[in-house]
Coordinates of C-alpha atoms and ligand atoms in Angstrom, one line a residue:
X1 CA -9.7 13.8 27.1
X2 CA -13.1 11.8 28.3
X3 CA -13.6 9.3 24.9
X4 CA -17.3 8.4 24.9
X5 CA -18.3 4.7 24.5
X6 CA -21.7 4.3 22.7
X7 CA -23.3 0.8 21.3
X8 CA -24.6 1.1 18.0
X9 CA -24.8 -2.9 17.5
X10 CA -28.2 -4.5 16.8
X11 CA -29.3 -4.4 20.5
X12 CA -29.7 -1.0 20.0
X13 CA -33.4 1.1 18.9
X14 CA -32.7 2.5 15.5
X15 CA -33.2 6.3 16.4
X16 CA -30.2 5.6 19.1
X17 CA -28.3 4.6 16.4
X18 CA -29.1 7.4 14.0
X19 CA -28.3 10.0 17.4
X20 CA -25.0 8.5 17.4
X21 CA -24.4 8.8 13.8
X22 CA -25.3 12.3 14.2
X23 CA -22.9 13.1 17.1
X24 CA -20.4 11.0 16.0
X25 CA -20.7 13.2 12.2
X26 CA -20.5 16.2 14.0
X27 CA -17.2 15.2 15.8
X28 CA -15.6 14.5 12.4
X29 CA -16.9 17.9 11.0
X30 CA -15.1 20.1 14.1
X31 CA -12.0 18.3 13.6
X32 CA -12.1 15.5 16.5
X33 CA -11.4 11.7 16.2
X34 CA -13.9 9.0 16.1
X35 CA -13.0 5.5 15.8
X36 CA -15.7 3.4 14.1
X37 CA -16.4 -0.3 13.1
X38 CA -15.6 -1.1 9.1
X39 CA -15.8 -5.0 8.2
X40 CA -12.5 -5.4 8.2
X41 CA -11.4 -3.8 11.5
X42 CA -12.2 -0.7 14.1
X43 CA -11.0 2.7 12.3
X44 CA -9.5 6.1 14.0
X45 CA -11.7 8.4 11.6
X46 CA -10.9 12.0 11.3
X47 CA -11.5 14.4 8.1
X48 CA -9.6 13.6 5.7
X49 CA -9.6 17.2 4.0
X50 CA -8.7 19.2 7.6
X51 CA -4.7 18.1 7.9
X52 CA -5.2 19.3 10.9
X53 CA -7.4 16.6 12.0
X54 CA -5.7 14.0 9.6
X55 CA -2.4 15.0 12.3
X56 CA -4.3 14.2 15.3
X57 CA -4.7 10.7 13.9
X58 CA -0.6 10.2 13.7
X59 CA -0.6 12.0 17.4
X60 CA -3.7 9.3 19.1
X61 CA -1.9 6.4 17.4
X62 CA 1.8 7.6 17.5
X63 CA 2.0 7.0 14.1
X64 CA 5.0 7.8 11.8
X65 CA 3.6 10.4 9.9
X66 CA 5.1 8.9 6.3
X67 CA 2.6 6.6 6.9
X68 CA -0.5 7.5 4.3
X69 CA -3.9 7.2 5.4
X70 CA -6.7 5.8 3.6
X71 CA -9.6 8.0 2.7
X72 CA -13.2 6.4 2.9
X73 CA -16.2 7.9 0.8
X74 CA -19.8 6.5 1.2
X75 CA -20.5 6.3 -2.4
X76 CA -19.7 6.9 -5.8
X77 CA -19.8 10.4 -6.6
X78 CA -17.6 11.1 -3.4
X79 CA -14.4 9.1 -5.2
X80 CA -13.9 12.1 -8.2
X81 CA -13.5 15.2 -6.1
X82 CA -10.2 13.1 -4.5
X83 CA -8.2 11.9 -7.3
X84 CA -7.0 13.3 -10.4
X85 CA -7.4 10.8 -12.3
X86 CA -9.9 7.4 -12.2
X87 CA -8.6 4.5 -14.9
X88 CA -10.7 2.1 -16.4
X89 CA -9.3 -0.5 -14.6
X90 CA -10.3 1.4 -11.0
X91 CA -14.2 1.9 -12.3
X92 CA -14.3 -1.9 -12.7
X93 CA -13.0 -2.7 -10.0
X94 CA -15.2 -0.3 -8.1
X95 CA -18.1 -1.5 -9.7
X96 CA -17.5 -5.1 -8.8
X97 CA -15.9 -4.9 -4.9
X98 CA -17.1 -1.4 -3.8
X99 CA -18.6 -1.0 -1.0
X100 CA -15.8 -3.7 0.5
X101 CA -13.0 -4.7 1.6
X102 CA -10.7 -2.9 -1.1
X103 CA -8.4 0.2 -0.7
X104 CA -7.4 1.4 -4.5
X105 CA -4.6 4.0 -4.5
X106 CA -5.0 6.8 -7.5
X107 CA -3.3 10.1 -8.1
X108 CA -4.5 12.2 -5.9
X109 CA -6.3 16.0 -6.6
X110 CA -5.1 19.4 -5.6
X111 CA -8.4 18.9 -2.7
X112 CA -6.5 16.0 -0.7
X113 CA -3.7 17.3 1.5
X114 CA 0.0 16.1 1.9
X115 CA -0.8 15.9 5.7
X116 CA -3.5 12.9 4.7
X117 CA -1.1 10.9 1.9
X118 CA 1.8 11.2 3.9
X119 CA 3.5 13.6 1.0
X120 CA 2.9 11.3 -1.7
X121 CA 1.0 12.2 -4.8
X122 CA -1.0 9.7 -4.4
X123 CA -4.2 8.6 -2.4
X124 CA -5.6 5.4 -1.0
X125 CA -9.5 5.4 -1.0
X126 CA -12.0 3.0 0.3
X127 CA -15.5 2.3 0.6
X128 CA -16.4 0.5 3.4
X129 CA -19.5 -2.3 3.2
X130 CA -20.3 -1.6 6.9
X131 CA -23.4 0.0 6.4
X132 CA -23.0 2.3 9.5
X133 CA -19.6 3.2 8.5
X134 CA -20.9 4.5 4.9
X135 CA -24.1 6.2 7.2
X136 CA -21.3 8.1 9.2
X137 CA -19.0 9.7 6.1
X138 CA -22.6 10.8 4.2
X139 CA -23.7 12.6 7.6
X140 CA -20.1 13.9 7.9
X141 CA -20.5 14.9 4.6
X142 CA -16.1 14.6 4.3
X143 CA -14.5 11.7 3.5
X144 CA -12.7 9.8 6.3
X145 CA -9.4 9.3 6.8
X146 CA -9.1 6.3 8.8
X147 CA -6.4 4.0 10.0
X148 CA -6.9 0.3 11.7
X149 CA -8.0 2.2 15.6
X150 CA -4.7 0.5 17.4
X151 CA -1.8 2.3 18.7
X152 CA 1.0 2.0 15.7
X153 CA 2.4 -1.4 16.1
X154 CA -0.4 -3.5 18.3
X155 CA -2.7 -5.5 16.2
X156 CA -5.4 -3.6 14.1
X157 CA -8.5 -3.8 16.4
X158 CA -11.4 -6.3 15.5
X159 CA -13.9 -4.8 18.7
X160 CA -14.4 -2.2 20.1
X161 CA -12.7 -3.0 23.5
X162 CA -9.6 -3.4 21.9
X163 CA -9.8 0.2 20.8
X164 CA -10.8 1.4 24.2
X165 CA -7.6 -0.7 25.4
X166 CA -5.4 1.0 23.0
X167 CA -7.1 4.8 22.3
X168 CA -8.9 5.8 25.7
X169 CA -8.9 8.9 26.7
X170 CA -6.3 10.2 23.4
X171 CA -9.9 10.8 21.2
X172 CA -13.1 11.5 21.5
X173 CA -15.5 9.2 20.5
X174 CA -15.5 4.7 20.2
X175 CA -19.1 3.8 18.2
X176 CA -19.1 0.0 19.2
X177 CA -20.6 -2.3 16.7
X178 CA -19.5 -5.7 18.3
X179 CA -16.9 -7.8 16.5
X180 CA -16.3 -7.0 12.8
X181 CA -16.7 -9.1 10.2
X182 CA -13.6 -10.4 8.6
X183 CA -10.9 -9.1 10.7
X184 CA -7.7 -8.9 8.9
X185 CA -7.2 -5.7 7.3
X186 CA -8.6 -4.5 3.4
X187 CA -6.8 -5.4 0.0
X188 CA -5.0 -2.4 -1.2
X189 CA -4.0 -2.2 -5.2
X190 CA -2.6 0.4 -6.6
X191 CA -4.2 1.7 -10.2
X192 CA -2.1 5.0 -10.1
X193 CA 0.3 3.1 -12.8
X194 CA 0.5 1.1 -15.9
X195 CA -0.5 -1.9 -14.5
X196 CA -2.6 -2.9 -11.2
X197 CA 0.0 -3.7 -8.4
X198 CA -1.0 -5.6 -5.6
X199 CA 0.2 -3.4 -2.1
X200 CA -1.2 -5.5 0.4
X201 CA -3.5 -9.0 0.8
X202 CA -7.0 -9.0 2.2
X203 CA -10.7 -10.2 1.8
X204 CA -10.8 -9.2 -2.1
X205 CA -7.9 -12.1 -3.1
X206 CA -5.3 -11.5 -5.8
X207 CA -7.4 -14.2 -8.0
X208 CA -10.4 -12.3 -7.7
X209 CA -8.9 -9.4 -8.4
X210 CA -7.6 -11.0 -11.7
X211 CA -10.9 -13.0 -12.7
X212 CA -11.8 -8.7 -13.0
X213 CA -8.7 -7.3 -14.9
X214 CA -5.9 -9.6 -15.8
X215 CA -2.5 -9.9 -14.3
X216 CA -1.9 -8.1 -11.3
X217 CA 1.5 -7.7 -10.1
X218 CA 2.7 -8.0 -6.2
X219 CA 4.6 -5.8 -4.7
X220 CA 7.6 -8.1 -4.1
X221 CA 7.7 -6.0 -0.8
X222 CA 4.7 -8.5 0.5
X223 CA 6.8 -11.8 0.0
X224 CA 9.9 -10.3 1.1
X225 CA 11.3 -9.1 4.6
X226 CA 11.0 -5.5 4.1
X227 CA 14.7 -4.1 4.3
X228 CA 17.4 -1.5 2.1
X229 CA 16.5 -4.0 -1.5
X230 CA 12.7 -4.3 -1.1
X231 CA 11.3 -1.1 -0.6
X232 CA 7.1 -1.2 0.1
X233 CA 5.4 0.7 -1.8
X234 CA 2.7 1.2 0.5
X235 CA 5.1 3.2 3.4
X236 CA 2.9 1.4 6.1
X237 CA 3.7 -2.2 5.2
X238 CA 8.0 -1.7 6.1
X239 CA 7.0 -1.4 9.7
X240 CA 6.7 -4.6 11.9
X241 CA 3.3 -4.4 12.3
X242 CA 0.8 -6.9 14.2
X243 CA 3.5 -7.6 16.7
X244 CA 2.5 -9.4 19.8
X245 CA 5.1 -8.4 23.2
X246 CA 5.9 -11.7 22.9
X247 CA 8.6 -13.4 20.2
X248 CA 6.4 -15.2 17.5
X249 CA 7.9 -18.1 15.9
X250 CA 6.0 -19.9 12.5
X251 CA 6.5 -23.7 12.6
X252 CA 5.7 -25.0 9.2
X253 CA 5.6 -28.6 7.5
X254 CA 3.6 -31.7 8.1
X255 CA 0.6 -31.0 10.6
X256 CA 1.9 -34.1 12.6
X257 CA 5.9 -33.0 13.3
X258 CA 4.6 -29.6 13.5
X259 CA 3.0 -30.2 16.6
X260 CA 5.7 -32.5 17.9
X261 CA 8.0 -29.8 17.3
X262 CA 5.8 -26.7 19.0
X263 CA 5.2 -29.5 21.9
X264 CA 9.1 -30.0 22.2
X265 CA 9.4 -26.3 22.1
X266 CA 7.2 -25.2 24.7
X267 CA 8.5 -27.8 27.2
X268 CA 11.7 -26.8 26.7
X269 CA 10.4 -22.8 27.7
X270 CA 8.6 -23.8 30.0
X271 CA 11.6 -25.4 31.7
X272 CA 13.8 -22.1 31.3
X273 CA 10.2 -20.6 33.7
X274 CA 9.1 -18.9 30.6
X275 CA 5.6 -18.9 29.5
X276 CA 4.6 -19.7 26.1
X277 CA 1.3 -19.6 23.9
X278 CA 0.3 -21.8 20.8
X279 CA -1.8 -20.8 17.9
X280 CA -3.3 -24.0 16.7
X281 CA -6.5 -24.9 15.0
X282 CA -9.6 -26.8 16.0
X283 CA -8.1 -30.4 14.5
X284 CA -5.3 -30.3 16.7
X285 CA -5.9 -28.5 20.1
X286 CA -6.3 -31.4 21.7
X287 CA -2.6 -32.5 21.2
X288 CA -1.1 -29.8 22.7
X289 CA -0.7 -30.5 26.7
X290 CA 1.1 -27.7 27.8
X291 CA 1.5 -24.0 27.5
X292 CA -1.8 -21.6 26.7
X293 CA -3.7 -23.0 24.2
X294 CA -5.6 -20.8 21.8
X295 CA -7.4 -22.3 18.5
X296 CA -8.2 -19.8 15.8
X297 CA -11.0 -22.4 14.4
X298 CA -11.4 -24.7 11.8
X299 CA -8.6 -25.3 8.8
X300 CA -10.6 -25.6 6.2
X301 CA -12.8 -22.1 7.0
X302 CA -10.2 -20.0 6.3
X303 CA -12.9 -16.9 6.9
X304 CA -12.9 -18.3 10.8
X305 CA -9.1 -17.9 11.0
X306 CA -9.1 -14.6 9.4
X307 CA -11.8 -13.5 12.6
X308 CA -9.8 -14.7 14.8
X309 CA -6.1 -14.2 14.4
X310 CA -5.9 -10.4 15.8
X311 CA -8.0 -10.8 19.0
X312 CA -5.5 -14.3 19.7
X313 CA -2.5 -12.2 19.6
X314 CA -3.8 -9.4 21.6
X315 CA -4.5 -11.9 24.4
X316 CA -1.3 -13.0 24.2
X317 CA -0.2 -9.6 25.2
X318 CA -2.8 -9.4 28.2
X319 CA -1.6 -13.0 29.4
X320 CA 1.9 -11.4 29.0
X321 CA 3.2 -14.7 27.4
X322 CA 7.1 -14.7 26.7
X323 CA 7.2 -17.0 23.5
X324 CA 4.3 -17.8 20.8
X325 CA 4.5 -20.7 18.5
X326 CA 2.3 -20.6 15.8
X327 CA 1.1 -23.5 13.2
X328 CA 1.3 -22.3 9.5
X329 CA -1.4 -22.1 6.8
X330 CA -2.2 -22.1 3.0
X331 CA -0.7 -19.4 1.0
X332 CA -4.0 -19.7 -1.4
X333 CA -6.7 -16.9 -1.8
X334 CA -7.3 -15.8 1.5
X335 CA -4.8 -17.7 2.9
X336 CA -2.2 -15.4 1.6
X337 CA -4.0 -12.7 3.4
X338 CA -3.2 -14.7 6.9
X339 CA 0.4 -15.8 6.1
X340 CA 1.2 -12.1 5.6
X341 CA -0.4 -10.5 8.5
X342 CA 1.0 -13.8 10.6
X343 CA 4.9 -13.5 9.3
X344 CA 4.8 -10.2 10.5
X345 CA 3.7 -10.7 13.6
X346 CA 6.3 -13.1 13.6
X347 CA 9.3 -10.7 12.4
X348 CA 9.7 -13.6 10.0
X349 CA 10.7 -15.7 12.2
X350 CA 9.8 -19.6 10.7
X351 CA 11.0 -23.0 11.8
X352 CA 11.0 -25.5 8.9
X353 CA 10.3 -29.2 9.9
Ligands
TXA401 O1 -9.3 -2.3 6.2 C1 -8.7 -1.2 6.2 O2 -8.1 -0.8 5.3 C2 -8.7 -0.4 7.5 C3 -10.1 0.1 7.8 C4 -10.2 1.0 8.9 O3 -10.6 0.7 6.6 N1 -7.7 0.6 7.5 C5 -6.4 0.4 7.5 O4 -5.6 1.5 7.5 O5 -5.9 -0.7 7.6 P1 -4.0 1.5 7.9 O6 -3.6 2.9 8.0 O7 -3.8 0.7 9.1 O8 -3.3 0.9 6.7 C6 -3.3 1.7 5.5 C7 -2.2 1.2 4.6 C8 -0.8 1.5 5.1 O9 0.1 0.4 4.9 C9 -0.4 2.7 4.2 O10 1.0 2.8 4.0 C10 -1.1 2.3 2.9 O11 -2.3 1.8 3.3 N2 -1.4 3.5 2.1 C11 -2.2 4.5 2.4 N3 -2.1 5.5 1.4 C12 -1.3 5.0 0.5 C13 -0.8 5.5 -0.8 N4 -1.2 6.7 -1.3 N5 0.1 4.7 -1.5 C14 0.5 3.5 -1.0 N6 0.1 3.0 0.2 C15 -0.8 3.7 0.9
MG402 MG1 -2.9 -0.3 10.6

């Protein structure tokens, strides 16, 4: 298959952008795959109401098809046709972080098939604050099932070359939008229950999910390593996601041994003839002297950092480094957000010091 690059950033005239819309729509409607730009990261859309098309999805990414997808709608009125029931708690948080960077799972309707929710009576929906991503599911006139647009277990793509890299010539279409926004993937809270359980960290933080409805529980799933005791509830979250080629290791403690330690470590590599990349910030690259160097910006802008982290990794690949040693970060708002996504690229793997 020939996928089709086309630009839709703001370089481009706005009727070029509305004639990719178009073609891109009318890809989605036959059945076909477009991957599109979101804030958070590049998805692989396909309609989610065609499990047809929803199975393509698990075929471009090879994708364990257990592994639900989440549903995007453009607005409002698109959200009650999917689910069979909305709580009060999902209409508030709708109304205060919709359109954004929050995935709220609900029982699903009789419209919505198995082949979309990974058999589960349940579906995840979103709505997106890209502005071209909501343009693309109204011209559709479906809602979109779409995954991060990486091949099941790179990292989730944050531009569109890193789709290309990963999905070329498996779908159809790649509208590039330059570099998204916040780059780590969205929130995702389950309201299909008594109480609001947190599946996944992102953008929206569990504290601002609470200053909105109260306690939210975690799933302990997102503290945990996922094994036989601590099932995930959201099926996607058990598999070792955001996994560089190379072994990740987290060095955590005092910014000052933690460098002396990652310093001591990459010698040591580099002795064995290994090659080994650090992920450091802009404070202390300068005290690293060996090994491929790669800052993922300032401590204190935590939003940097979130940008950041995915496109480091996938270099890492490229380079084809053996080892990565990574500093450690906050576990506050979205801080927690980065620690996740970052212990699993490290298969958990942490050195205390
Ligand atoms: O930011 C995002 O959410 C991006 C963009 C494209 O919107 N999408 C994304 O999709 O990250 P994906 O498929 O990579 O991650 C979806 C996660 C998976 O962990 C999946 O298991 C979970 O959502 N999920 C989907 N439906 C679910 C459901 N009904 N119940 C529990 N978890 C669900
Ligand atoms: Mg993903």
């Amino acid at each position: 298959m020939n996928t089709k690059l086309v630009l839709i950033d703001e370089t481009q005239r706005e009727e070029e952008i509305q004639k990719a819309l178009w073609e891109a729509a009318d890809i989605l409607r036959k059945g076909g795959l477009v991957a599109f730009p979101t804030e958070t990261v590049y998805g692989l859309g396909a309609n989610a109401l065609d499990e047809k098309a929803a199975g393509k999805i698990y075929a471009a990414k090879g994708r364990p098809s257990d592994n639900p997808l989440i549903a995007h709608i453009s607005c409002m009125e698109e959200l009650r046709p999917l689910t069979a029931k909305i709580p009060e708690i999902g209409i508030r948080l709708a109304e205060r972080f919709w359109p954004g960077p929050l995935t709220m799972v609900f029982l699903k309707s009789d419209r919505v098939p198995y082949g979309t929710t990974g058999g589960l009576d349940t579906v995840a929906v979103r709505m997106p604050e890209r502005e071209e991503a909501r343009r693309l599911i109204a011209m559709a006139g479906v809602p979109v099932a779409a995954p991060s647009a990486n091949l099941s277990g790179r990292p989730s793509p944050t531009t569109a070359q890193h789709v290309w890299q990963d999905l070329n010539g498996r779908i159809e279409m790649i509208l590039d939008g330059g570099p998204v926004g916040i780059g780590l993937e969205s929130t995702i809270v389950d309201v299909s229950g008594e109480r609001p359980v947190l599946l996944r960290p992102g953008a929206v933080t569990l504290e601002m999910l609470e200053e909105v409805v109260g306690k939210v529980e975690v799933d302990p799933a997102i503290s945990g390593i996922p094994g036989e005791d601590v099932r995930p509830k959201a099926p996607g979250m058990k598999y070792r996601h955001y996994a560089p080629r190379a072994e990740m290791v987290l060095v955590e403690g005092e910014i000052k041994a933690v460098v002396d330690k990652i310093n001591s470590l990459v010698k040591s590599r580099e002795e064995e003839g290994c090659t080994a990349g650090i992920i450091c910030t802009e404070e202390t690259r300068r005290q690293y002297w060996r090994g491929i160097v790669r800052s993922v910006g300032k401590r204190s802008q935590e939003e940097t950092i979130a940008h950041n982290l995915f496109a480091v990794l996938r270099e890492f690949d490229d380079l084809g480094v053996d080892y990565i040693y990574s500093e450690s970060f906050s576990q506050d708002h979205l801080g927690y957000a980065i620690m996740n996504r970052m212990k699993k690229a490290a298969g958990y793997r942490r050195i205390s010091v």
